Each structure stands twice: as C-alpha cells, then as structure tokens.
Amino acid sequence: MKIFIDSADIEEIRTVFENGICDGVTTNPTLVARTGQDFKSALTQIVNIVPGPVSAEVIATDYKEMLKEAEELIKIGNNVVIKIPLTLDGLRACKILTGKGIKTNMTLCFTTLQALLAARAGATYVSTFVGRLEDVGENGIKLVSDIKTLFSMHKIDTKILAASIRSQEHVKEVALAGADAATIPFKIFDQLYRHPLTDKGIAQFLDDWKKADQNKILFS
Ligand code: G3P
C-alpha cells in the first residue's frame, strides 16, 4: 500500500518528503483554504517538493467548467492529478480527461457503485472516505474491502485511495482491506513510526553498550 499525505501545508509536506518514505500528496479545497495561501502558488510549491502524484481538486460543479479548471491545473506540474467529486458531471469530466491521458482522482466516494462508475470513467484513483462514513454510523473499512473485491474480480485498474483517515487503526485496517494507497493527515503520519517500546529498547541498547565500554573495541 502506498502512503500519501493529506495536506496542503508546505512545511508538513516538506518534513514528510525529506524522509523519502511517502509516495504522494492529496489536497482538497478545505485543506488549501486552511493554509491561507493562493491555490496555484501553494500547488506550485507542492509539485516541486513531491516527486509523486499530487491531487488538486476542481471547484466547479459543471463538467465544462471542471475541464477548464483541469486544463489550468495540469499546467502547474506533470505530476498533478485532477481531483473531481463523484457526480454525474464529475464522471463526464473524468471520462473526457481520461481520454486526453490526464490522471484523475474521483473523490467523495461513499459506495461501491460510485467506485464502479468512477472506474468506468477511467479514473486513476477513487478516494473512499472512511472517516466520514463512520461519522454517520456506516462501515468505511467494509467499503474499501468491497471495492477491492469488485475491482479484483473484474480486473479493474483504478486504484483504491483510502481517504478521510482518522487514526493509526484506520491506516492498518485499510491496508488489510486491500487499499492501493492511503492518504493520511500529517498528525497521524507522524504517529505511525512511533512506539514507546522502540524508544525504551534503543535506550537499553545504548546503556548496555556503554556499560560494556565496547566503543574502544568496535571503533579502535
Ligand atoms: O482529502 C480527502 C479526505 O481525506 C478528506 O477527508 O474527512 O478528513 O475531511 P476528511
């Protein structure tokens, strides 16, 4: 499973990509608005930090306007992926963009049938919103596993991008459910590698080493 960062914050993205273990970035209008930055300048900075796919979402709800926005967004970088809401106009725009060889991420997906239509429109990714389904008492993880079953059965290439991730447990569960990628908020990403027993183990190793005074032998 690939790891994406769900953020438009330049410092968060820079911090994560310095370590080289992240595969891409997803943004959305809320995340961009939160930065207080101009969308195009923020996106330009992001595509120059991130070697992998960077999802940038259209604001328009009409397919013709979506296409106009997409044409502007893809000029910003060849790793820009056009993020489009899963509506009829969105599907229409996705189909047209796919025909032009432009990568797309159909977002706000909450059902298996929406995901199937996104695949039929040629979407590169479909973003399944796990946390928001759980907010309304539904099973977001089962959505991922159902789509995985469907896509595997029919040999569909569209990638399942698990989104609306709220915890480390979500990351584990969507990985086990077969998501091709998960897009993770920075604060959760920054928890993934941490464990108190890891820290305790390192301290113990160093303490034992110091006691044995091995430095002289090892580095003599
Ligand atoms: O950016 C797409 C998605 O991950 C946002 O989900 O529920 O955290 O706003 P949410």
mmCIF file of C-alpha atoms and ligand atoms in Angstrom:
data_model
loop_
_atom_site.group_PDB
_atom_site.id
_atom_site.type_symbol
_atom_site.label_atom_id
_atom_site.label_comp_id
_atom_site.label_asym_id
_atom_site.label_seq_id
_atom_site.Cartn_x
_atom_site.Cartn_y
_atom_site.Cartn_z
ATOM 1 C CA MET A 1 0.000 0.000 0.000
ATOM 2 C CA LYS A 2 1.330 3.446 -0.932
ATOM 3 C CA ILE A 3 1.388 6.254 1.636
ATOM 4 C CA PHE A 4 0.122 9.706 0.642
ATOM 5 C CA ILE A 5 -0.094 12.809 2.823
ATOM 6 C CA ASP A 6 -3.481 14.523 3.026
ATOM 7 C CA SER A 7 -2.323 18.108 3.343
ATOM 8 C CA ALA A 8 -1.694 21.389 1.527
ATOM 9 C CA ASP A 9 0.647 22.647 4.271
ATOM 10 C CA ILE A 10 4.078 23.194 2.698
ATOM 11 C CA GLU A 11 6.024 22.609 5.921
ATOM 12 C CA GLU A 12 4.153 19.375 6.690
ATOM 13 C CA ILE A 13 4.780 18.145 3.140
ATOM 14 C CA ARG A 14 8.438 19.183 3.191
ATOM 15 C CA THR A 15 9.001 17.431 6.527
ATOM 16 C CA VAL A 16 7.458 14.178 5.308
ATOM 17 C CA PHE A 17 9.209 14.112 1.945
ATOM 18 C CA GLU A 18 12.621 14.826 3.461
ATOM 19 C CA ASN A 19 12.444 11.248 4.798
ATOM 20 C CA GLY A 20 11.643 9.769 1.404
ATOM 21 C CA ILE A 21 9.038 7.266 2.597
ATOM 22 C CA CYS A 22 5.962 8.960 1.184
ATOM 23 C CA ASP A 23 4.527 8.409 -2.279
ATOM 24 C CA GLY A 24 2.271 11.387 -2.957
ATOM 25 C CA VAL A 25 0.005 14.170 -1.717
ATOM 26 C CA THR A 26 -3.731 14.801 -1.825
ATOM 27 C CA THR A 27 -5.256 18.204 -1.283
ATOM 28 C CA ASN A 28 -8.853 19.396 -1.210
ATOM 29 C CA PRO A 29 -10.479 22.851 -1.103
ATOM 30 C CA THR A 30 -10.750 22.789 2.712
ATOM 31 C CA LEU A 31 -7.075 21.862 3.170
ATOM 32 C CA VAL A 32 -5.986 24.566 0.720
ATOM 33 C CA ALA A 33 -8.249 27.209 2.295
ATOM 34 C CA ARG A 34 -6.769 26.316 5.712
ATOM 35 C CA THR A 35 -3.305 27.354 4.514
ATOM 36 C CA GLY A 36 -4.490 30.853 3.688
ATOM 37 C CA GLN A 37 -2.335 30.637 0.563
ATOM 38 C CA ASP A 38 -3.232 31.217 -3.072
ATOM 39 C CA PHE A 39 -4.120 27.799 -4.534
ATOM 40 C CA LYS A 40 -1.844 27.963 -7.573
ATOM 41 C CA SER A 41 1.188 29.184 -5.627
ATOM 42 C CA ALA A 42 0.692 26.516 -2.945
ATOM 43 C CA LEU A 43 0.268 23.833 -5.623
ATOM 44 C CA THR A 44 3.371 25.049 -7.466
ATOM 45 C CA GLN A 45 5.425 24.696 -4.288
ATOM 46 C CA ILE A 46 3.967 21.253 -3.562
ATOM 47 C CA VAL A 47 4.619 19.783 -7.032
ATOM 48 C CA ASN A 48 8.231 20.934 -6.754
ATOM 49 C CA ILE A 49 8.708 19.151 -3.410
ATOM 50 C CA VAL A 50 6.815 15.952 -4.265
ATOM 51 C CA PRO A 51 8.184 13.564 -6.921
ATOM 52 C CA GLY A 52 4.957 11.538 -6.885
ATOM 53 C CA PRO A 53 1.288 12.284 -7.698
ATOM 54 C CA VAL A 54 -0.261 15.476 -6.281
ATOM 55 C CA SER A 55 -4.063 15.605 -6.301
ATOM 56 C CA ALA A 56 -5.547 19.059 -6.909
ATOM 57 C CA GLU A 57 -9.338 19.383 -6.723
ATOM 58 C CA VAL A 58 -11.555 21.361 -9.054
ATOM 59 C CA ILE A 59 -14.108 23.702 -7.510
ATOM 60 C CA ALA A 60 -16.589 23.780 -10.395
ATOM 61 C CA THR A 61 -19.659 21.528 -10.350
ATOM 62 C CA ASP A 62 -20.393 21.793 -14.083
ATOM 63 C CA TYR A 63 -18.318 19.470 -16.273
ATOM 64 C CA LYS A 64 -17.359 22.147 -18.777
ATOM 65 C CA GLU A 65 -16.009 24.382 -16.018
ATOM 66 C CA MET A 66 -14.293 21.382 -14.445
ATOM 67 C CA LEU A 67 -12.455 20.791 -17.700
ATOM 68 C CA LYS A 68 -11.369 24.428 -17.877
ATOM 69 C CA GLU A 69 -10.001 24.288 -14.324
ATOM 70 C CA ALA A 70 -8.284 20.970 -15.058
ATOM 71 C CA GLU A 71 -6.508 22.423 -18.087
ATOM 72 C CA GLU A 72 -5.096 25.195 -15.880
ATOM 73 C CA LEU A 73 -4.125 22.860 -13.042
ATOM 74 C CA ILE A 74 -2.181 20.396 -15.196
ATOM 75 C CA LYS A 75 -0.002 23.267 -16.457
ATOM 76 C CA ILE A 76 1.410 23.565 -12.918
ATOM 77 C CA GLY A 77 3.187 20.219 -12.970
ATOM 78 C CA ASN A 78 3.265 16.904 -14.818
ATOM 79 C CA ASN A 79 2.593 15.101 -11.528
ATOM 80 C CA VAL A 80 -0.712 16.916 -10.935
ATOM 81 C CA VAL A 81 -3.695 14.557 -10.658
ATOM 82 C CA ILE A 82 -7.091 16.180 -11.212
ATOM 83 C CA LYS A 83 -9.404 15.542 -8.272
ATOM 84 C CA ILE A 84 -13.081 15.547 -9.162
ATOM 85 C CA PRO A 85 -16.179 14.975 -6.998
ATOM 86 C CA LEU A 86 -18.174 11.821 -7.789
ATOM 87 C CA THR A 87 -21.157 13.438 -9.507
ATOM 88 C CA LEU A 88 -22.609 12.877 -12.986
ATOM 89 C CA ASP A 89 -20.783 15.969 -14.231
ATOM 90 C CA GLY A 90 -17.661 14.756 -12.444
ATOM 91 C CA LEU A 91 -17.877 11.379 -14.169
ATOM 92 C CA ARG A 92 -18.363 13.107 -17.521
ATOM 93 C CA ALA A 93 -15.324 15.315 -16.948
ATOM 94 C CA CYS A 94 -13.307 12.306 -15.755
ATOM 95 C CA LYS A 95 -14.114 10.357 -18.917
ATOM 96 C CA ILE A 96 -13.007 13.269 -21.120
ATOM 97 C CA LEU A 97 -9.808 13.888 -19.129
ATOM 98 C CA THR A 98 -9.000 10.164 -19.205
ATOM 99 C CA GLY A 99 -9.368 10.274 -22.967
ATOM 100 C CA LYS A 100 -6.730 13.018 -23.009
ATOM 101 C CA GLY A 101 -4.366 10.927 -20.903
ATOM 102 C CA ILE A 102 -4.815 13.116 -17.820
ATOM 103 C CA LYS A 103 -4.710 11.319 -14.451
ATOM 104 C CA THR A 104 -7.783 11.719 -12.256
ATOM 105 C CA ASN A 105 -8.853 11.088 -8.672
ATOM 106 C CA MET A 106 -12.616 10.693 -8.246
ATOM 107 C CA THR A 107 -13.320 11.893 -4.716
ATOM 108 C CA LEU A 108 -16.111 11.864 -2.132
ATOM 109 C CA CYS A 109 -16.776 8.191 -2.855
ATOM 110 C CA PHE A 110 -19.118 6.537 -0.337
ATOM 111 C CA THR A 111 -20.463 3.478 -2.144
ATOM 112 C CA THR A 112 -19.155 0.548 -4.144
ATOM 113 C CA LEU A 113 -21.358 1.524 -7.082
ATOM 114 C CA GLN A 114 -19.920 5.060 -7.113
ATOM 115 C CA ALA A 115 -16.474 3.449 -7.264
ATOM 116 C CA LEU A 116 -17.590 1.216 -10.138
ATOM 117 C CA LEU A 117 -18.778 4.246 -12.117
ATOM 118 C CA ALA A 118 -15.510 6.062 -11.360
ATOM 119 C CA ALA A 119 -13.668 3.071 -12.798
ATOM 120 C CA ARG A 120 -15.914 3.062 -15.861
ATOM 121 C CA ALA A 121 -14.996 6.732 -16.358
ATOM 122 C CA GLY A 122 -11.353 5.686 -16.341
ATOM 123 C CA ALA A 123 -10.391 7.229 -13.015
ATOM 124 C CA THR A 124 -6.779 6.673 -11.993
ATOM 125 C CA TYR A 125 -7.777 6.776 -8.310
ATOM 126 C CA VAL A 126 -11.050 6.623 -6.408
ATOM 127 C CA SER A 127 -10.991 8.258 -2.955
ATOM 128 C CA THR A 128 -13.116 6.357 -0.441
ATOM 129 C CA PHE A 129 -13.999 8.463 2.624
ATOM 130 C CA VAL A 130 -13.621 6.056 5.568
ATOM 131 C CA GLY A 131 -13.909 8.516 8.472
ATOM 132 C CA ARG A 132 -16.912 10.363 7.124
ATOM 133 C CA LEU A 133 -18.820 7.099 6.657
ATOM 134 C CA GLU A 134 -18.057 6.180 10.268
ATOM 135 C CA ASP A 135 -19.262 9.645 11.303
ATOM 136 C CA VAL A 136 -22.721 8.597 10.092
ATOM 137 C CA GLY A 137 -22.532 5.101 11.595
ATOM 138 C CA GLU A 138 -21.521 3.233 8.449
ATOM 139 C CA ASN A 139 -18.582 0.884 7.883
ATOM 140 C CA GLY A 140 -15.884 2.691 5.920
ATOM 141 C CA ILE A 141 -13.452 -0.219 6.050
ATOM 142 C CA LYS A 142 -16.024 -2.573 4.535
ATOM 143 C CA LEU A 143 -16.439 -0.122 1.661
ATOM 144 C CA VAL A 144 -12.727 -0.459 0.903
ATOM 145 C CA SER A 145 -12.816 -4.261 1.055
ATOM 146 C CA ASP A 146 -15.988 -4.457 -1.074
ATOM 147 C CA ILE A 147 -14.449 -2.230 -3.761
ATOM 148 C CA LYS A 148 -11.265 -4.307 -3.619
ATOM 149 C CA THR A 149 -13.299 -7.473 -4.159
ATOM 150 C CA LEU A 150 -15.173 -5.902 -7.072
ATOM 151 C CA PHE A 151 -12.086 -4.418 -8.737
ATOM 152 C CA SER A 152 -10.117 -7.648 -8.344
ATOM 153 C CA MET A 153 -12.997 -9.743 -9.710
ATOM 154 C CA HIS A 154 -13.305 -7.575 -12.806
ATOM 155 C CA LYS A 155 -9.582 -6.802 -13.164
ATOM 156 C CA ILE A 156 -10.205 -3.060 -12.840
ATOM 157 C CA ASP A 157 -7.034 -0.933 -12.807
ATOM 158 C CA THR A 158 -8.458 2.061 -10.917
ATOM 159 C CA LYS A 159 -6.546 2.420 -7.633
ATOM 160 C CA ILE A 160 -8.408 2.496 -4.318
ATOM 161 C CA LEU A 161 -7.184 5.535 -2.356
ATOM 162 C CA ALA A 162 -8.432 5.293 1.232
ATOM 163 C CA ALA A 163 -9.168 8.808 2.478
ATOM 164 C CA SER A 164 -10.744 10.564 5.452
ATOM 165 C CA ILE A 165 -8.303 8.662 7.680
ATOM 166 C CA ARG A 166 -8.714 9.494 11.379
ATOM 167 C CA SER A 167 -6.356 7.082 13.214
ATOM 168 C CA GLN A 168 -3.448 4.639 13.005
ATOM 169 C CA GLU A 169 -6.069 1.893 13.242
ATOM 170 C CA HIS A 170 -7.685 3.223 10.071
ATOM 171 C CA VAL A 171 -4.321 3.017 8.282
ATOM 172 C CA LYS A 172 -3.853 -0.601 9.378
ATOM 173 C CA GLU A 173 -7.424 -1.592 8.545
ATOM 174 C CA VAL A 174 -7.490 -0.071 5.055
ATOM 175 C CA ALA A 175 -4.116 -1.705 4.320
ATOM 176 C CA LEU A 176 -5.530 -5.083 5.367
ATOM 177 C CA ALA A 177 -8.708 -4.376 3.379
ATOM 178 C CA GLY A 178 -6.618 -4.037 0.230
ATOM 179 C CA ALA A 179 -6.422 -0.287 -0.431
ATOM 180 C CA ASP A 180 -3.782 0.568 -3.034
ATOM 181 C CA ALA A 181 -2.943 3.766 -1.142
ATOM 182 C CA ALA A 182 -3.998 5.682 1.963
ATOM 183 C CA THR A 183 -3.876 9.447 2.267
ATOM 184 C CA ILE A 184 -3.018 10.345 5.837
ATOM 185 C CA PRO A 185 -3.132 13.621 7.798
ATOM 186 C CA PHE A 186 0.314 14.718 8.969
ATOM 187 C CA LYS A 187 -0.515 14.340 12.678
ATOM 188 C CA ILE A 188 -1.406 10.672 12.125
ATOM 189 C CA PHE A 189 1.500 10.010 9.753
ATOM 190 C CA ASP A 190 3.812 11.341 12.483
ATOM 191 C CA GLN A 191 2.485 8.665 14.858
ATOM 192 C CA LEU A 192 2.950 5.699 12.528
ATOM 193 C CA TYR A 193 6.619 5.033 13.280
ATOM 194 C CA ARG A 194 6.483 5.819 16.994
ATOM 195 C CA HIS A 195 6.266 3.264 19.853
ATOM 196 C CA PRO A 196 7.402 3.645 23.496
ATOM 197 C CA LEU A 197 8.985 0.171 23.477
ATOM 198 C CA THR A 198 11.121 1.155 20.475
ATOM 199 C CA ASP A 199 12.428 4.164 22.402
ATOM 200 C CA LYS A 200 12.921 2.046 25.510
ATOM 201 C CA GLY A 201 14.759 -0.616 23.526
ATOM 202 C CA ILE A 202 17.176 1.906 21.987
ATOM 203 C CA ALA A 203 17.912 3.385 25.411
ATOM 204 C CA GLN A 204 18.602 -0.079 26.800
ATOM 205 C CA PHE A 205 20.932 -0.999 23.911
ATOM 206 C CA LEU A 206 22.909 2.200 24.335
ATOM 207 C CA ASP A 207 23.075 1.780 28.092
ATOM 208 C CA ASP A 208 24.307 -1.811 27.858
ATOM 209 C CA TRP A 209 26.816 -0.837 25.187
ATOM 210 C CA LYS A 210 28.168 1.996 27.270
ATOM 211 C CA LYS A 211 28.466 -0.295 30.280
ATOM 212 C CA ALA A 212 30.399 -2.851 28.255
ATOM 213 C CA ASP A 213 32.553 0.003 27.000
ATOM 214 C CA GLN A 214 32.589 -1.623 23.581
ATOM 215 C CA ASN A 215 33.419 1.603 21.804
ATOM 216 C CA LYS A 216 37.140 1.027 22.190
ATOM 217 C CA ILE A 217 36.940 -2.439 20.607
ATOM 218 C CA LEU A 218 34.397 -1.611 17.858
ATOM 219 C CA PHE A 219 35.827 1.705 16.751
ATOM 220 C CA SER A 220 39.502 1.198 17.629
HETATM 221 O O1 G3P B 1 -8.739 14.974 1.310
HETATM 222 C C1 G3P B 1 -9.655 13.947 1.189
HETATM 223 C C2 G3P B 1 -10.070 13.377 2.514
HETATM 224 O O2 G3P B 1 -9.019 12.651 3.088
HETATM 225 C C3 G3P B 1 -10.578 14.406 3.497
HETATM 226 O O3 G3P B 1 -11.279 13.725 4.481
HETATM 227 O O4 G3P B 1 -12.909 13.642 6.342
HETATM 228 O O5 G3P B 1 -10.549 14.332 6.790
HETATM 229 O O6 G3P B 1 -12.049 15.871 5.525
HETATM 230 P P1 G3P B 1 -11.712 14.440 5.861
#
